[in-house]
Each structure stands twice: as C-alpha cells, then as structure tokens.
XYZ file of C-alpha atoms in Angstrom:
478
model
C -49.983 -20.131 -10.839
C -50.294 -17.994 -13.653
C -51.681 -14.713 -14.039
C -55.034 -14.877 -15.435
C -55.924 -13.193 -18.540
C -56.052 -9.394 -18.471
C -54.786 -9.501 -14.857
C -52.455 -6.615 -13.276
C -50.038 -8.056 -10.873
C -49.299 -5.103 -8.219
C -45.506 -4.965 -6.144
C -46.436 -3.418 -2.601
C -43.997 -0.454 -2.252
C -40.441 -1.780 0.034
C -41.289 -1.180 3.776
C -38.082 0.403 4.231
C -36.801 1.459 7.835
C -36.789 5.581 8.208
C -34.156 7.204 7.814
C -32.204 9.155 10.982
C -30.973 12.139 11.026
C -27.994 12.829 8.189
C -25.588 14.020 10.949
C -25.997 10.741 12.440
C -26.028 8.999 8.695
C -22.993 10.765 8.569
C -21.384 9.280 11.933
C -22.334 6.169 10.701
C -19.865 6.177 7.832
C -17.071 7.647 10.022
C -17.310 4.676 12.390
C -17.375 1.970 9.316
C -14.194 3.870 7.218
C -12.955 3.898 10.619
C -13.457 0.116 11.539
C -11.627 -0.083 7.834
C -8.346 2.080 8.520
C -7.782 -0.315 11.845
C -7.501 -3.619 10.109
C -5.422 -2.500 7.824
C -3.163 0.286 11.092
C 0.494 -1.145 9.674
C 1.883 -0.746 12.951
C -0.667 -3.401 14.143
C -0.495 -5.566 11.572
C 3.792 -5.972 11.552
C 3.329 -6.552 15.633
C -0.037 -9.157 15.200
C 2.426 -10.722 12.282
C 5.740 -10.587 13.349
C 7.231 -11.818 16.813
C 10.902 -12.315 18.248
C 11.571 -15.464 20.428
C 15.212 -15.443 21.180
C 16.908 -15.290 18.146
C 14.251 -16.708 16.046
C 12.215 -14.384 14.031
C 8.398 -15.333 13.335
C 6.092 -14.055 10.603
C 3.186 -15.510 9.870
C -0.173 -14.113 7.377
C -3.064 -15.922 6.171
C -0.408 -16.770 3.427
C 2.588 -18.063 4.591
C 4.750 -18.561 7.725
C 8.604 -17.736 7.771
C 10.878 -18.951 10.413
C 14.297 -16.874 10.400
C 17.057 -17.461 12.276
C 19.175 -13.815 12.889
C 22.333 -15.355 14.357
C 22.776 -16.133 10.572
C 23.341 -12.315 10.026
C 25.251 -10.327 11.518
C 23.464 -6.831 10.133
C 20.375 -5.702 9.772
C 19.093 -3.066 7.824
C 15.810 -1.704 7.939
C 14.524 0.459 5.406
C 11.354 1.356 3.803
C 9.660 4.115 1.202
C 5.733 5.096 1.623
C 2.928 6.964 3.114
C 2.468 4.119 5.656
C 6.475 3.308 6.027
C 6.995 5.364 9.782
C 4.077 2.797 11.626
C 5.606 0.061 10.038
C 9.350 0.736 10.824
C 8.187 2.120 14.155
C 6.567 -1.834 14.846
C 10.455 -3.151 13.586
C 12.062 -0.974 16.054
C 10.310 -1.862 19.041
C 10.943 -5.472 18.367
C 14.165 -5.535 16.866
C 16.208 -2.593 19.474
C 19.538 -2.573 18.882
C 18.969 -5.709 16.861
C 19.041 -3.211 13.973
C 22.410 -1.701 12.472
C 21.186 1.113 10.166
C 17.276 2.517 9.544
C 16.478 4.417 6.841
C 12.594 5.197 5.707
C 11.328 8.136 2.730
C 7.756 8.815 3.927
C 5.547 11.474 2.372
C 5.447 15.268 4.204
C 3.767 14.765 6.881
C 3.587 11.167 7.617
C 5.407 10.711 10.339
C 6.496 9.191 13.524
C 8.825 9.190 16.782
C 11.884 7.293 15.668
C 14.896 6.219 17.923
C 17.139 4.513 15.012
C 15.472 4.722 12.218
C 16.488 8.230 10.041
C 12.665 9.732 8.553
C 12.852 11.899 5.813
C 10.307 13.455 3.851
C 9.688 13.841 0.238
C 6.625 15.257 -2.164
C 3.392 12.958 -3.354
C 2.499 12.653 -6.156
C 5.136 14.557 -8.088
C 8.615 13.700 -7.083
C 11.250 16.047 -5.364
C 15.017 16.205 -4.656
C 14.588 15.086 -1.442
C 13.763 11.593 -2.678
C 15.961 11.810 -5.275
C 18.131 12.008 -2.597
C 16.531 9.390 -0.582
C 16.719 6.847 -3.059
C 20.253 7.700 -3.901
C 21.075 6.405 -0.339
C 18.817 3.219 -0.966
C 21.284 2.300 -3.445
C 24.236 3.017 -1.442
C 23.453 0.426 1.300
C 21.497 -2.200 -1.453
C 25.288 -1.789 -2.506
C 27.106 -3.043 0.394
C 24.501 -5.330 1.785
C 26.047 -8.899 1.743
C 25.089 -12.755 2.136
C 25.659 -11.793 6.011
C 23.284 -8.779 5.694
C 19.292 -9.252 6.264
C 17.135 -5.637 4.894
C 13.672 -5.197 6.713
C 12.018 -3.700 4.077
C 8.786 -1.943 4.366
C 6.717 -0.570 1.547
C 3.204 0.760 1.036
C 1.438 2.706 -1.579
C 3.432 5.916 -2.628
C 6.823 4.424 -2.903
C 7.086 5.310 -6.698
C 6.941 9.031 -6.131
C 8.576 8.720 -3.194
C 12.152 7.557 -4.393
C 13.045 8.843 -7.726
C 16.088 7.553 -8.528
C 16.433 8.519 -12.906
C 18.853 6.822 -15.086
C 21.668 9.882 -14.851
C 22.824 8.588 -11.793
C 23.297 5.031 -12.977
C 26.326 4.107 -15.164
C 24.981 2.885 -17.951
C 27.426 3.960 -20.814
C 24.533 5.059 -23.053
C 25.346 8.347 -22.368
C 21.545 8.043 -20.418
C 20.492 11.738 -18.678
C 17.071 11.889 -17.649
C 17.128 14.456 -14.885
C 14.281 14.483 -11.994
C 12.930 17.474 -13.608
C 12.255 15.339 -16.960
C 10.545 12.744 -14.594
C 8.453 15.329 -12.971
C 7.421 16.510 -16.120
C 6.282 12.635 -17.525
C 4.714 12.459 -13.910
C 2.201 15.295 -14.310
C 1.160 13.854 -17.688
C 0.616 10.426 -16.376
C -1.510 11.499 -13.932
C -3.504 14.510 -16.230
C -4.251 11.862 -18.975
C -6.061 9.847 -16.808
C -3.508 6.913 -16.942
C -3.711 4.144 -14.096
C -1.331 3.493 -12.028
C -0.267 -0.010 -13.047
C 0.728 2.007 -16.549
C 1.822 4.988 -15.004
C 4.671 2.257 -12.487
C 5.484 0.651 -15.982
C 6.779 3.844 -17.110
C 8.547 4.764 -13.571
C 10.417 1.249 -13.787
C 11.399 1.253 -17.481
C 12.957 5.077 -16.517
C 14.999 3.566 -12.483
C 17.934 2.670 -11.299
C 15.717 0.759 -8.581
C 12.349 -0.086 -8.990
C 11.066 -2.885 -11.088
C 12.969 -5.208 -9.377
C 16.718 -3.770 -10.437
C 16.205 -3.072 -5.979
C 17.006 -6.390 -5.289
C 20.081 -6.728 -8.394
C 21.809 -3.670 -6.347
C 20.771 -5.992 -2.981
C 21.812 -9.340 -4.362
C 23.771 -11.822 -2.562
C 21.474 -10.565 0.355
C 18.579 -12.204 1.974
C 15.419 -9.254 2.857
C 11.769 -9.071 3.885
C 9.503 -7.397 2.270
C 6.487 -6.253 4.204
C 3.989 -4.399 1.888
C 0.535 -2.364 2.847
C -1.173 -3.046 -0.852
C -2.671 0.631 -2.800
C -2.865 -1.336 -5.850
C -6.259 -3.058 -6.778
C -5.432 -6.891 -7.458
C -2.448 -6.794 -5.104
C -0.005 -7.098 -7.391
C 3.537 -6.634 -6.729
C 5.189 -5.693 -9.668
C 2.695 -2.867 -9.162
C 2.956 -1.498 -5.862
C 5.800 0.692 -5.156
C 6.949 0.342 -8.574
C 7.632 -3.210 -7.680
C 10.927 -2.361 -5.508
C 11.333 -6.114 -4.751
C 10.019 -8.536 -7.270
C 10.028 -9.481 -10.779
C 8.423 -7.056 -13.553
C 6.355 -8.679 -16.506
C 6.384 -5.036 -18.571
C 8.673 -3.560 -20.663
C 10.699 -0.590 -22.626
C 8.057 -1.090 -25.350
C 4.843 -1.246 -23.017
C 6.304 1.939 -21.586
C 6.619 3.304 -25.254
C 3.481 2.188 -25.675
C 1.963 4.179 -22.916
C 3.295 7.366 -23.563
C 1.915 7.173 -27.208
C -1.614 5.236 -26.220
C -2.180 9.344 -24.438
C -0.499 10.610 -26.819
C 1.988 12.355 -24.944
C 4.984 11.920 -27.045
C 5.040 15.517 -28.284
C 5.063 16.767 -25.057
C 7.708 14.477 -23.654
C 11.331 15.626 -22.503
C 13.701 13.977 -25.498
C 15.902 12.658 -22.375
C 13.027 10.181 -21.507
C 12.434 9.241 -25.143
C 15.864 8.230 -25.515
C 15.842 6.554 -22.279
C 13.143 4.129 -23.478
C 14.748 3.645 -27.299
C 17.541 2.282 -25.520
C 16.254 -0.137 -23.715
C 14.202 -0.678 -26.742
C 16.852 -1.719 -28.543
C 18.734 -3.862 -25.806
C 21.676 -1.597 -24.875
C 19.780 -0.812 -21.328
C 18.845 -4.014 -18.809
C 15.624 -4.939 -18.707
C 13.915 -5.078 -15.979
C 14.447 -8.418 -13.757
C 11.749 -10.962 -15.180
C 10.270 -14.232 -13.564
C 13.678 -16.714 -12.633
C 16.270 -13.888 -12.392
C 18.448 -14.746 -9.495
C 18.197 -12.257 -7.225
C 14.809 -13.086 -6.823
C 15.610 -16.053 -5.264
C 17.084 -14.046 -1.923
C 13.783 -11.832 -1.580
C 10.198 -12.708 0.404
C 7.614 -10.222 0.061
C 4.727 -10.224 2.666
C 1.282 -8.557 2.040
C 0.150 -7.349 5.425
C -2.950 -5.637 4.440
C -4.964 -5.139 1.501
C -7.899 -3.220 0.755
C -9.540 -6.686 0.512
C -9.108 -6.904 4.763
C -10.192 -3.293 4.977
C -13.766 -3.819 3.484
C -14.023 -7.190 6.023
C -13.727 -4.610 8.665
C -16.134 -2.762 7.227
C -18.998 -4.762 6.884
C -18.029 -6.736 9.890
C -18.691 -2.972 11.859
C -21.915 -2.004 9.508
C -23.051 -5.320 10.793
C -22.815 -4.142 14.230
C -24.546 -0.616 13.662
C -27.537 -2.574 12.697
C -27.460 -2.298 8.614
C -27.691 -5.438 5.955
C -24.387 -5.786 4.292
C -22.903 -6.792 1.306
C -19.297 -6.445 0.313
C -19.540 -5.523 -3.656
C -16.327 -5.195 -5.927
C -12.737 -4.451 -4.742
C -11.793 -4.006 -8.327
C -13.770 0.225 -8.672
C -11.563 1.182 -11.226
C -11.691 3.304 -14.295
C -12.880 6.839 -14.802
C -14.475 8.097 -10.973
C -17.173 9.583 -13.057
C -17.948 6.486 -14.594
C -18.033 4.763 -11.234
C -20.252 7.198 -9.874
C -22.955 6.055 -12.199
C -22.326 2.592 -11.777
C -22.379 2.968 -8.410
C -25.265 4.955 -8.496
C -27.500 2.640 -10.277
C -26.752 -0.374 -8.207
C -27.718 2.075 -5.089
C -30.609 3.524 -6.457
C -32.059 0.051 -7.610
C -31.460 -1.122 -3.852
C -33.457 1.729 -2.602
C -36.445 1.418 -4.843
C -37.320 -2.029 -3.772
C -36.776 -4.701 -1.391
C -36.140 -7.493 -3.790
C -32.248 -6.977 -3.531
C -31.720 -6.754 -0.032
C -33.333 -5.736 3.365
C -33.076 -2.027 4.877
C -31.751 -0.736 6.348
C -29.052 -1.667 3.957
C -25.351 -1.026 3.491
C -23.310 -1.722 0.163
C -19.716 -1.648 0.601
C -16.712 -1.600 -2.490
C -13.006 -0.654 -2.707
C -10.297 0.300 -5.451
C -8.802 3.176 -7.008
C -9.967 5.124 -9.785
C -8.809 7.976 -11.656
C -9.537 11.526 -12.814
C -8.822 12.538 -16.526
C -8.277 16.118 -16.145
C -10.245 18.771 -18.198
C -10.504 22.184 -15.367
C -8.175 24.051 -13.412
C -9.969 23.029 -9.871
C -8.697 21.357 -6.607
C -9.625 18.388 -6.200
C -8.775 14.482 -5.766
C -10.421 11.256 -7.262
C -12.585 10.476 -3.899
C -14.106 13.772 -4.046
C -14.910 14.162 -7.751
C -16.902 10.838 -7.482
C -18.927 12.367 -4.932
C -19.694 14.825 -7.028
C -20.989 12.934 -9.962
C -22.885 10.533 -7.548
C -24.404 13.982 -5.826
C -25.510 14.504 -10.163
C -26.911 10.981 -10.016
C -28.919 11.639 -6.981
C -30.111 15.112 -8.032
C -31.706 13.604 -10.831
C -33.196 10.810 -8.728
C -36.127 13.141 -6.702
C -37.168 13.820 -2.937
C -38.704 10.135 -2.535
C -35.299 8.366 -3.427
C -32.906 10.409 -2.441
C -33.670 10.924 0.807
C -32.803 7.537 1.156
C -29.412 7.410 0.286
C -26.118 8.166 2.131
C -22.733 7.832 0.201
C -19.296 8.167 0.775
C -16.121 8.127 -1.012
C -12.313 7.832 0.846
C -9.001 7.385 0.542
C -7.333 5.074 3.433
C -4.559 7.276 3.350
C -6.536 10.102 4.063
C -5.132 12.389 1.315
C -7.761 12.953 -1.547
C -5.271 13.946 -4.548
C -3.154 17.449 -3.673
C -5.392 18.369 -1.179
C -6.005 17.736 2.334
C -9.602 15.769 2.667
C -9.264 12.369 2.390
C -13.087 12.029 0.626
C -16.280 13.169 0.586
C -20.128 12.994 1.369
C -23.018 12.889 -0.859
C -26.903 12.804 0.299
C -29.604 14.910 0.056
C -28.705 17.401 3.045
C -25.767 18.167 0.767
C -27.604 18.615 -2.582
C -30.446 20.925 -0.856
C -27.250 23.232 0.414
C -25.562 23.372 -2.707
C -28.951 24.658 -4.100
C -29.443 27.388 -1.710
C -26.171 28.478 -2.448
C -26.888 28.026 -6.251
C -23.682 26.039 -7.044
C -23.967 24.108 -10.310
C -22.612 20.767 -10.193
C -22.211 20.792 -14.269
C -19.568 23.425 -13.673
C -17.398 21.946 -10.290
C -17.191 19.093 -12.413
C -16.414 20.763 -15.488
C -13.749 22.420 -13.758
C -12.511 19.782 -11.626
C -13.291 21.708 -9.188
C -14.999 18.803 -6.737
C -12.473 19.724 -3.319
C -14.306 23.923 -3.236
C -17.849 22.097 -3.825
C -17.900 20.146 -1.303
C -16.362 22.596 1.004
C -18.473 25.354 0.589
C -21.287 22.284 1.702
C -19.220 20.864 4.525
C -19.131 17.384 2.579
C -15.521 16.923 2.681
C -14.734 13.965 5.575
C -11.244 15.167 7.007
C -9.218 12.569 8.544
C -6.042 13.506 8.391
C -3.223 12.084 7.183
C -3.911 7.860 8.427
C -0.643 6.460 7.847
C -1.890 3.503 6.325
C -2.830 3.273 2.284
C -5.047 0.494 -0.040
C -6.276 2.514 -2.190
C -9.884 3.877 -1.581
C -13.553 2.630 -0.169
C -17.261 3.663 -1.711
C -19.869 3.415 1.240
C -23.629 3.324 0.765
C -26.150 3.340 3.563
C -29.566 3.193 1.949
C -32.959 2.819 3.910
C-alpha cells in the first residue's frame, strides 16, 4: 500500500543484542581466528590428504586424486621453503620415514620443528640474506642431480620467495650478468616500501632468479615432482605463490621492467639489475617457462590450504559462538587504509540497522593489503589496517562505536617486521588512546601502528603459527 500524501514513514530503531564486555568480544575474536588457523594447519593438512598403503602414495584433495607407485623411484627428495614448511616436512617424515633419501627445507627464523631426516635452514624474511642464498644454491644442486628415478616432494608456502634468493650471478648466463645478493636486497626494500602488491614483487623476483618462475623445474627435469602448496596469495595464483617455483610463469622481462618504472624506481635500482632485465628483454637471457614447456609435464601442484578454507572454518566457529555470520570477500587488497575505510563503511551500516543482518553479527573477510611507507615507525599491514579502522570508528560517536569489535590478523603470526599477528580496534581501545592523549593521525602518518597498539594493549600476539594463508579481518557487531 502506498503511503498517504504528506505522511511520515518511521523505521523503528533496530533491536540489537546487548554487547558483552569488551574482553569477552576479544576472546571471541581470538577463538574465531584460532579455528581458522587450525583448518589451514599444514601438518594436519598433509596427514588428512596424503596416505601411504604399501608402495602406493595417495593424495586426495577437493580438486584432485593421485595414486603414485613409489616402487618406480629409487630416490625421494623432500624439499621445501616457506614459513609453513617445517610442519609439512614433519608430516612427510612420519609418513615416508626411511624412504626419504635427502631432506632440506628453508624457513623463516623462529618457524622451526624437530625433524629427524630433514635439514632445516633458517633465513631472513622479507628481505633475503646469505643463509637463504646458501639454501637456494643447494636446492639447485639437488635438482641438477635428480633423474627420472627421482621423486621430489616439495613443500611450499608463503615466504619462499624471500627465503630462496638465487640471483643471476650464480647462473652461467654467458652474458656477464652479476646481480648480487646485496642488489636484490636493495630492490626488495624498494618494492616493499613503494606499496607494490606481492604479484608485482614476485614478477621482478622471478626474472632475477635462477630457480623461480618455473626455472626449478627446468633444473629438475626429468625428475617427477609433487608440490604441496599452502597459498598466501590472493586468488591462489600458482605462478605467484613462492614466486612460481614449480609452475609456468605468464609474466615477462618486459613486465618486470614496467613495474620498476611504474613505481619510479629506476634511478634507485642497482645498475646490475637493470642490465639483467634489459638483457632478458633482448632475448640474451632465457625467459621463464611458459605454458606448454616440457619441464612442466613432470610436476603436479597441489593446493592444501587457502585463505578461503580459513574463512570457512572461521565462519563455522562464529556460528557456534552464536553469531549470525556472513563470509565476505577473500579479495581484500590494495592500500590497508583504503581497505579499512571500506570495511568500516560496511560495519557502520550493519551496526546502524537491522536491514542487513540480524545481531549479534559476524562479518568475515580475507586477502592481503599493502602499505606505502610514509614514515619511520614500526608496524605491519594488519596493524595499519586496524589503526585506520579505529580512526573511522572515532568519528561515529559512542552510540555506534560501542557496538563494533574489529580484528585484523596475519595467519602466519608475524605482521610485517613485528612480533605481533595484528591488532584489535574497538571502543575500549579508542578510550585508552584518548586517555593517553595518543593521536591516531600522527601514528598513521609515521606508519607507527605497532607502538600505538602496544601502548593501548591492542596487539594480537600469537607467536609464529607455522601456517600462512594471507590475512583475516573479523568484525563483530551488536
């Protein structure tokens, strides 16, 4: 029925559940994150998807099923790189035991497991170091001696790109290329600091590496490889995870040069790197393997855990806690501050009305943002996102901001170069900041989110989780 002319339509204020104490909400956020982490635990992922019956190795995932007769192989190599590699290697040690001839993995400092048959090398992340270089050299050596009777089991996860630097100076290119580790460190810092997304960073890395972008498969052919991958890349693009160590690479030397120019880094990029990329553009250096390259036929890539899997587990846990739950996008990318504004807009609309969903509500998002550095502070993309969300929250007024509880967290437990996994944003954090006269704008301007949240006890501290599937954003609304 149409309203009468001149009448006023009133929408009743939504009847929402009374918000529990802030510490209860924070505990709920931690429970939801923990459920997500358990779903993508790499040790459990291997044990639930890979079995051994006699000589028959069976792999069953949502996407594929493989039966491999191990009696056809005289040697098994267990290799790996990434933050989540150690628990994956432990699972394969328990599964295969003495069948493993050689084991070698490279992990970020502190991401360790007690292994019996596998050597573990700790290296630096996100900026590579000499230890990672030594590990990459040995990876290449093992790949070179592999033959058709060799089975390579690769365990790969986020962080592998930085943990296995193998610059072109170590490759006999015949072109006089000498890209040093120091050169790659300089370029890595430049790319991280300008806000380039991970796929662009990896594009450049692949074209300065002797093993990334599928080059590892060229070295290993004709050895068979099963590559178990925990994805930290938005969209799960195999050519970006671990810089496409075991997959075809759609990018080119031209793309890599264009990325450097796009961020106006040419004047600060080491001359050796520019020279190497120009030689590749001219065809003097070999391009990365493309679809159809023969070396790809020996490899099978298997996704065992993704951001989407983590989000589904988080959704289930939130429902068990009594929340009306909705999983949103797993494609939260771009600048952390822009993402914060987008998420805050959604949260405010849900908090202000029952038109969108019932309360208490839980909204879930995933992805991986970036931060363009403007200051000299300390923090990570999740802490910056939480601080920008808090800034939005501060403008709402008490009637709304007391209804919303936010957490942004890195699933690996290390948000940027910090010991925190992420940070909480809610009215209690805002109140503490006001009491201590902490100016959100100033801390954001200096990219100093870590010290801000440290002062207001708003950091999420998990320690290394030994998994890595990107980031999670969780919003509770009453």
